[in-house]
mmCIF file of C-alpha atoms in Angstrom:
data_model
loop_
_atom_site.group_PDB
_atom_site.id
_atom_site.type_symbol
_atom_site.label_atom_id
_atom_site.label_comp_id
_atom_site.label_asym_id
_atom_site.label_seq_id
_atom_site.Cartn_x
_atom_site.Cartn_y
_atom_site.Cartn_z
ATOM 1 C CA MET A 1 104.622 6.071 26.380
ATOM 2 C CA ALA A 2 107.256 5.107 28.955
ATOM 3 C CA LEU A 3 108.846 7.820 31.084
ATOM 4 C CA PHE A 4 112.303 6.297 30.569
ATOM 5 C CA SER A 5 113.183 3.811 27.864
ATOM 6 C CA LEU A 6 116.638 2.218 27.928
ATOM 7 C CA GLU A 7 117.636 0.090 24.948
ATOM 8 C CA ARG A 8 120.795 -2.043 24.843
ATOM 9 C CA LEU A 9 122.598 0.473 27.030
ATOM 10 C CA SER A 10 126.328 -0.064 27.516
ATOM 11 C CA PHE A 11 129.002 2.047 29.167
ATOM 12 C CA ALA A 12 132.728 1.735 29.808
ATOM 13 C CA TYR A 13 135.350 3.825 31.559
ATOM 14 C CA GLY A 14 138.156 3.441 29.035
ATOM 15 C CA SER A 15 138.626 -0.297 28.547
ATOM 16 C CA HIS A 16 136.710 -1.164 31.735
ATOM 17 C CA ALA A 17 133.142 -2.174 30.883
ATOM 18 C CA VAL A 18 130.641 -1.163 33.583
ATOM 19 C CA LEU A 19 127.242 -1.747 31.958
ATOM 20 C CA GLY A 20 126.366 -4.100 29.133
ATOM 21 C CA GLU A 21 123.191 -4.401 27.068
ATOM 22 C CA VAL A 22 120.840 -2.981 29.735
ATOM 23 C CA THR A 23 117.267 -2.739 28.446
ATOM 24 C CA PHE A 24 114.105 -1.763 30.326
ATOM 25 C CA ASP A 25 111.246 0.756 30.380
ATOM 26 C CA LEU A 26 110.113 2.821 33.366
ATOM 27 C CA ASP A 27 106.620 4.249 33.612
ATOM 28 C CA ALA A 28 105.832 7.443 35.515
ATOM 29 C CA GLY A 29 104.737 7.054 39.115
ATOM 30 C CA GLY A 30 105.885 4.679 41.801
ATOM 31 C CA ILE A 31 109.240 3.907 43.364
ATOM 32 C CA VAL A 32 111.952 1.909 41.611
ATOM 33 C CA ALA A 33 114.842 0.508 43.653
ATOM 34 C CA LEU A 34 118.195 -0.472 42.158
ATOM 35 C CA LEU A 35 119.876 -3.262 44.108
ATOM 36 C CA GLY A 36 123.356 -4.607 43.544
ATOM 37 C CA PRO A 37 126.770 -5.074 45.131
ATOM 38 C CA ASN A 38 129.525 -2.486 44.914
ATOM 39 C CA GLY A 39 130.774 -2.125 41.366
ATOM 40 C CA SER A 40 127.616 -3.495 39.762
ATOM 41 C CA GLY A 41 126.952 -0.273 37.832
ATOM 42 C CA LYS A 42 124.152 1.323 39.888
ATOM 43 C CA THR A 43 125.665 4.801 40.180
ATOM 44 C CA THR A 44 126.818 4.773 36.559
ATOM 45 C CA LEU A 45 123.300 3.858 35.429
ATOM 46 C CA LEU A 46 121.825 6.747 37.429
ATOM 47 C CA LYS A 47 124.355 9.189 35.944
ATOM 48 C CA LEU A 48 123.429 8.010 32.455
ATOM 49 C CA MET A 49 119.734 8.545 33.204
ATOM 50 C CA LEU A 50 120.557 12.065 34.400
ATOM 51 C CA GLY A 51 122.439 12.863 31.206
ATOM 52 C CA LEU A 52 125.696 13.317 33.143
ATOM 53 C CA LEU A 53 127.377 10.525 31.164
ATOM 54 C CA ARG A 54 126.946 9.501 27.554
ATOM 55 C CA PRO A 55 126.465 5.808 26.776
ATOM 56 C CA SER A 56 129.122 3.921 24.855
ATOM 57 C CA HIS A 57 126.331 2.145 22.992
ATOM 58 C CA GLY A 58 122.550 2.129 23.097
ATOM 59 C CA THR A 59 120.009 4.829 23.848
ATOM 60 C CA ILE A 60 118.098 6.394 26.721
ATOM 61 C CA ARG A 61 114.815 8.104 25.935
ATOM 62 C CA LEU A 62 112.878 10.406 28.235
ATOM 63 C CA ASP A 63 109.257 10.807 27.164
ATOM 64 C CA GLY A 64 110.253 9.508 23.743
ATOM 65 C CA ARG A 65 113.188 11.907 23.238
ATOM 66 C CA ASP A 66 116.805 10.827 23.113
ATOM 67 C CA ILE A 67 118.262 12.204 26.330
ATOM 68 C CA ARG A 68 121.345 13.386 24.419
ATOM 69 C CA ASP A 69 119.128 15.800 22.486
ATOM 70 C CA ILE A 70 117.622 17.413 25.601
ATOM 71 C CA PRO A 71 119.439 20.543 26.856
ATOM 72 C CA GLN A 72 120.681 20.088 30.435
ATOM 73 C CA ARG A 73 118.671 23.056 31.659
ATOM 74 C CA GLU A 74 115.458 21.601 30.205
ATOM 75 C CA LEU A 75 116.280 18.146 31.537
ATOM 76 C CA ALA A 76 116.751 19.550 35.048
ATOM 77 C CA CYS A 77 113.166 20.813 35.000
ATOM 78 C CA SER A 78 111.910 17.255 34.446
ATOM 79 C CA VAL A 79 114.365 15.029 36.293
ATOM 80 C CA ALA A 80 116.071 16.079 39.522
ATOM 81 C CA TYR A 81 119.107 14.537 41.187
ATOM 82 C CA VAL A 82 119.098 14.142 44.966
ATOM 83 C CA PRO A 83 122.653 13.343 46.146
ATOM 84 C CA GLN A 84 123.670 11.553 49.301
ATOM 85 C CA VAL A 85 123.678 13.690 52.418
ATOM 86 C CA HIS A 86 126.636 16.027 52.295
ATOM 87 C CA LYS A 87 127.949 18.919 54.352
ATOM 88 C CA GLU A 88 128.204 22.291 52.644
ATOM 89 C CA SER A 89 131.428 24.202 53.279
ATOM 90 C CA PHE A 90 129.423 27.443 53.479
ATOM 91 C CA ALA A 91 126.610 27.879 56.012
ATOM 92 C CA TYR A 92 123.758 28.624 53.606
ATOM 93 C CA LEU A 93 120.333 28.879 55.194
ATOM 94 C CA VAL A 94 118.060 25.908 54.541
ATOM 95 C CA SER A 95 115.721 28.236 52.627
ATOM 96 C CA ASP A 96 118.601 29.333 50.378
ATOM 97 C CA VAL A 97 119.597 25.734 49.620
ATOM 98 C CA VAL A 98 116.007 24.962 48.580
ATOM 99 C CA LEU A 99 115.829 28.178 46.543
ATOM 100 C CA MET A 100 118.847 27.009 44.521
ATOM 101 C CA GLY A 101 116.483 24.517 42.927
ATOM 102 C CA ARG A 102 115.005 27.418 40.949
ATOM 103 C CA MET A 103 118.286 27.991 39.110
ATOM 104 C CA PRO A 104 117.184 26.215 35.875
ATOM 105 C CA HIS A 105 114.258 28.661 35.685
ATOM 106 C CA THR A 106 116.283 31.873 36.055
ATOM 107 C CA ARG A 107 118.449 33.772 33.626
ATOM 108 C CA LEU A 108 122.182 33.981 34.141
ATOM 109 C CA PHE A 109 123.049 36.487 36.907
ATOM 110 C CA SER A 110 119.341 37.151 37.564
ATOM 111 C CA ALA A 111 118.029 37.362 41.120
ATOM 112 C CA TYR A 112 115.372 34.992 42.420
ATOM 113 C CA GLY A 113 111.919 36.567 42.370
ATOM 114 C CA ALA A 114 108.847 36.334 44.583
ATOM 115 C CA HIS A 115 107.516 33.475 42.434
ATOM 116 C CA ASP A 116 110.699 31.463 43.001
ATOM 117 C CA ARG A 117 110.583 32.069 46.752
ATOM 118 C CA ARG A 118 106.941 30.999 46.920
ATOM 119 C CA ILE A 119 107.707 27.727 45.141
ATOM 120 C CA ALA A 120 110.663 27.075 47.462
ATOM 121 C CA ARG A 121 108.493 27.778 50.502
ATOM 122 C CA GLU A 122 105.770 25.429 49.250
ATOM 123 C CA ALA A 123 108.356 22.661 48.739
ATOM 124 C CA MET A 124 109.547 23.053 52.336
ATOM 125 C CA GLU A 125 105.966 23.013 53.600
ATOM 126 C CA LYS A 126 105.189 19.823 51.670
ATOM 127 C CA LEU A 127 108.124 18.095 53.344
ATOM 128 C CA GLY A 128 107.388 19.559 56.762
ATOM 129 C CA ILE A 129 110.663 21.459 57.091
ATOM 130 C CA GLU A 130 109.411 25.046 56.839
ATOM 131 C CA HIS A 131 110.450 25.554 60.481
ATOM 132 C CA LEU A 132 114.071 25.011 59.383
ATOM 133 C CA ALA A 133 114.022 27.830 56.808
ATOM 134 C CA GLY A 134 116.159 30.196 58.884
ATOM 135 C CA ARG A 135 118.581 27.533 60.146
ATOM 136 C CA PRO A 136 122.058 27.078 58.657
ATOM 137 C CA TYR A 137 122.105 23.953 56.481
ATOM 138 C CA THR A 138 125.357 22.904 58.155
ATOM 139 C CA GLU A 139 123.693 22.765 61.583
ATOM 140 C CA VAL A 140 120.620 20.601 60.900
ATOM 141 C CA SER A 141 120.580 16.809 61.235
ATOM 142 C CA GLY A 142 121.448 14.370 58.472
ATOM 143 C CA GLY A 143 117.797 13.484 57.981
ATOM 144 C CA GLU A 144 116.837 17.159 57.785
ATOM 145 C CA ARG A 145 119.615 17.803 55.248
ATOM 146 C CA GLN A 146 118.301 14.973 53.075
ATOM 147 C CA LEU A 147 114.766 16.406 53.224
ATOM 148 C CA THR A 148 116.233 19.809 52.321
ATOM 149 C CA LEU A 149 117.848 18.316 49.226
ATOM 150 C CA ILE A 150 114.552 16.702 48.227
ATOM 151 C CA ALA A 151 112.798 20.053 48.706
ATOM 152 C CA ARG A 152 115.438 21.677 46.490
ATOM 153 C CA ALA A 153 114.757 19.047 43.820
ATOM 154 C CA MET A 154 111.006 19.666 44.108
ATOM 155 C CA ALA A 155 111.597 23.404 43.712
ATOM 156 C CA GLN A 156 113.134 22.628 40.306
ATOM 157 C CA GLY A 157 109.648 21.686 39.196
ATOM 158 C CA ALA A 158 110.643 18.080 38.540
ATOM 159 C CA ARG A 159 108.309 15.155 39.142
ATOM 160 C CA THR A 160 110.991 12.496 38.729
ATOM 161 C CA PHE A 161 113.737 12.147 41.319
ATOM 162 C CA VAL A 162 116.948 10.151 40.964
ATOM 163 C CA MET A 163 118.588 9.324 44.296
ATOM 164 C CA ASP A 164 121.923 7.606 44.901
ATOM 165 C CA GLU A 165 121.762 5.703 48.214
ATOM 166 C CA PRO A 166 119.531 8.297 49.913
ATOM 167 C CA THR A 167 119.630 6.628 53.354
ATOM 168 C CA ASN A 168 123.418 6.375 53.459
ATOM 169 C CA GLY A 169 124.752 7.971 56.639
ATOM 170 C CA LEU A 170 121.324 8.376 58.257
ATOM 171 C CA ASP A 171 120.446 6.834 61.596
ATOM 172 C CA TYR A 172 117.722 4.199 61.772
ATOM 173 C CA GLY A 173 114.939 6.643 62.650
ATOM 174 C CA ASN A 174 115.826 9.072 59.878
ATOM 175 C CA GLN A 175 116.035 6.220 57.373
ATOM 176 C CA VAL A 176 112.458 5.222 58.197
ATOM 177 C CA CYS A 177 111.284 8.851 58.134
ATOM 178 C CA LEU A 178 112.821 9.387 54.691
ATOM 179 C CA LEU A 179 111.280 6.208 53.276
ATOM 180 C CA GLU A 180 107.882 7.296 54.588
ATOM 181 C CA ARG A 181 108.270 10.656 52.819
ATOM 182 C CA LEU A 182 109.148 8.960 49.541
ATOM 183 C CA SER A 183 106.145 6.663 49.839
ATOM 184 C CA SER A 184 103.835 9.601 50.541
ATOM 185 C CA LEU A 185 105.161 11.672 47.622
ATOM 186 C CA SER A 186 104.907 8.726 45.233
ATOM 187 C CA GLN A 187 101.210 8.447 46.074
ATOM 188 C CA GLU A 188 100.885 12.053 44.883
ATOM 189 C CA GLY A 189 102.289 11.108 41.475
ATOM 190 C CA CYS A 190 106.025 11.633 41.938
ATOM 191 C CA THR A 191 108.460 9.080 40.527
ATOM 192 C CA PHE A 192 111.507 7.963 42.508
ATOM 193 C CA ILE A 193 114.451 5.933 41.248
ATOM 194 C CA PHE A 194 116.964 5.156 43.974
ATOM 195 C CA SER A 195 119.920 2.869 44.540
ATOM 196 C CA THR A 196 120.311 1.071 47.830
ATOM 197 C CA HIS A 197 122.302 -1.611 49.615
ATOM 198 C CA HIS A 198 119.284 -2.473 51.781
ATOM 199 C CA PRO A 199 116.852 -5.055 50.344
ATOM 200 C CA ASP A 200 114.516 -4.337 53.266
ATOM 201 C CA HIS A 201 114.189 -0.710 52.146
ATOM 202 C CA ALA A 202 113.212 -1.861 48.675
ATOM 203 C CA LEU A 203 110.668 -4.281 50.144
ATOM 204 C CA ALA A 204 109.231 -1.516 52.325
ATOM 205 C CA VAL A 205 108.538 1.124 49.673
ATOM 206 C CA ALA A 206 109.479 0.057 46.139
ATOM 207 C CA SER A 207 106.869 -0.918 43.592
ATOM 208 C CA ARG A 208 109.600 -2.343 41.367
ATOM 209 C CA VAL A 209 113.113 -3.681 41.905
ATOM 210 C CA ILE A 210 115.888 -3.911 39.329
ATOM 211 C CA MET A 211 118.866 -6.019 40.401
ATOM 212 C CA LEU A 212 122.192 -5.259 38.736
ATOM 213 C CA HIS A 213 125.016 -7.780 38.765
ATOM 214 C CA ARG A 214 128.279 -7.189 36.922
ATOM 215 C CA GLY A 215 126.677 -4.555 34.755
ATOM 216 C CA THR A 216 123.672 -6.560 33.611
ATOM 217 C CA VAL A 217 120.094 -6.913 34.851
ATOM 218 C CA LEU A 218 119.788 -10.019 37.028
ATOM 219 C CA ARG A 219 116.159 -9.591 38.114
ATOM 220 C CA ASP A 220 113.455 -7.053 37.297
ATOM 221 C CA GLY A 221 109.950 -7.048 38.702
ATOM 222 C CA PRO A 222 107.677 -6.265 41.652
ATOM 223 C CA ALA A 223 109.653 -6.062 44.899
ATOM 224 C CA GLU A 224 107.855 -8.955 46.556
ATOM 225 C CA ARG A 225 108.731 -11.258 43.647
ATOM 226 C CA ALA A 226 112.206 -10.012 42.727
ATOM 227 C CA ILE A 227 113.543 -10.086 46.287
ATOM 228 C CA CYS A 228 113.864 -13.643 47.552
ATOM 229 C CA GLY A 229 116.509 -15.817 49.167
ATOM 230 C CA GLU A 230 117.617 -17.228 45.827
ATOM 231 C CA SER A 231 118.040 -13.863 44.085
ATOM 232 C CA LEU A 232 119.852 -12.281 47.048
ATOM 233 C CA GLN A 233 122.257 -15.207 47.264
ATOM 234 C CA GLU A 234 122.969 -14.888 43.560
ATOM 235 C CA LEU A 235 123.394 -11.128 43.903
ATOM 236 C CA TYR A 236 125.545 -10.952 47.040
ATOM 237 C CA GLY A 237 126.908 -14.479 47.429
ATOM 238 C CA ILE A 238 125.436 -14.973 50.900
ATOM 239 C CA GLU A 239 122.601 -17.034 52.321
ATOM 240 C CA VAL A 240 119.529 -14.937 53.107
ATOM 241 C CA ARG A 241 116.245 -16.112 54.579
ATOM 242 C CA MET A 242 112.935 -14.333 54.074
ATOM 243 C CA ALA A 243 110.796 -14.016 57.204
ATOM 244 C CA ALA A 244 107.174 -12.890 57.498
ATOM 245 C CA VAL A 245 106.779 -10.775 60.633
ATOM 246 C CA GLY A 246 103.045 -10.084 60.475
ATOM 247 C CA GLY A 247 100.904 -7.378 58.965
ATOM 248 C CA GLY A 248 101.949 -8.418 55.475
ATOM 249 C CA VAL A 249 105.557 -7.409 56.167
ATOM 250 C CA THR A 250 108.477 -9.561 55.013
ATOM 251 C CA VAL A 251 112.092 -8.951 56.020
ATOM 252 C CA CYS A 252 115.461 -10.280 54.886
ATOM 253 C CA VAL A 253 117.519 -12.147 57.483
ATOM 254 C CA PRO A 254 121.121 -12.982 56.527
ATOM 255 C CA ALA A 255 122.410 -16.313 57.787
ATOM 256 C CA ILE A 256 125.442 -15.059 59.708
ATOM 257 C CA ARG A 257 127.921 -17.807 60.533
ATOM 258 C CA ARG A 258 129.204 -17.750 64.100
ATOM 259 C CA THR A 259 132.598 -19.317 64.699
#
């Protein structure tokens, strides 16, 4: 049984259609990258898969169940959302931010227990940020904040992570570090679904690429087959060359016109 099953999924904001007749299955495990220009429907699709929006038409099933029938609290224990790096207005400790991931498992107004704190600590250790536990979240780097948000999602108990442009705002080194973490966690059985504007990031870590164009699926398949000069030109309207740089690595090189 597929982890996610989307069938003829459509969505509109009022009279403005954003997604139309999107159909695909996602199996557990691996990394799936969503590629597409601004306004192609990537973020809307992720929100639908998180149960934050309801489709205008069609269905989304998670482990065979219509996502509309799954209580939000139960859904949060299976699928976790990792937002783009943001700055909290209050200086919570990193450990407290991670501990917030245990909220779906606690009763209203109940305090976090020793079990919750142990799980939060283990999530930080897995991501190598346990040394940041006592630091204010507002004072750590962008890359460290993103790892903190992933640790919070792991503390929820989820094994599937939905990420909207996770490398946005990170410097080059932190982008690479984050991609390496995702690759490592996917090898341990975690599933990642992330949107990106960087085809090279998809080539580096994704096992599957879904290209969205004007709300429909343009290409869907293994990264090394889906990402090519022809598909990128169709997707973004620019000429892109694919270059092999050794070690089995291929990169995208846009043909920038110099006037």
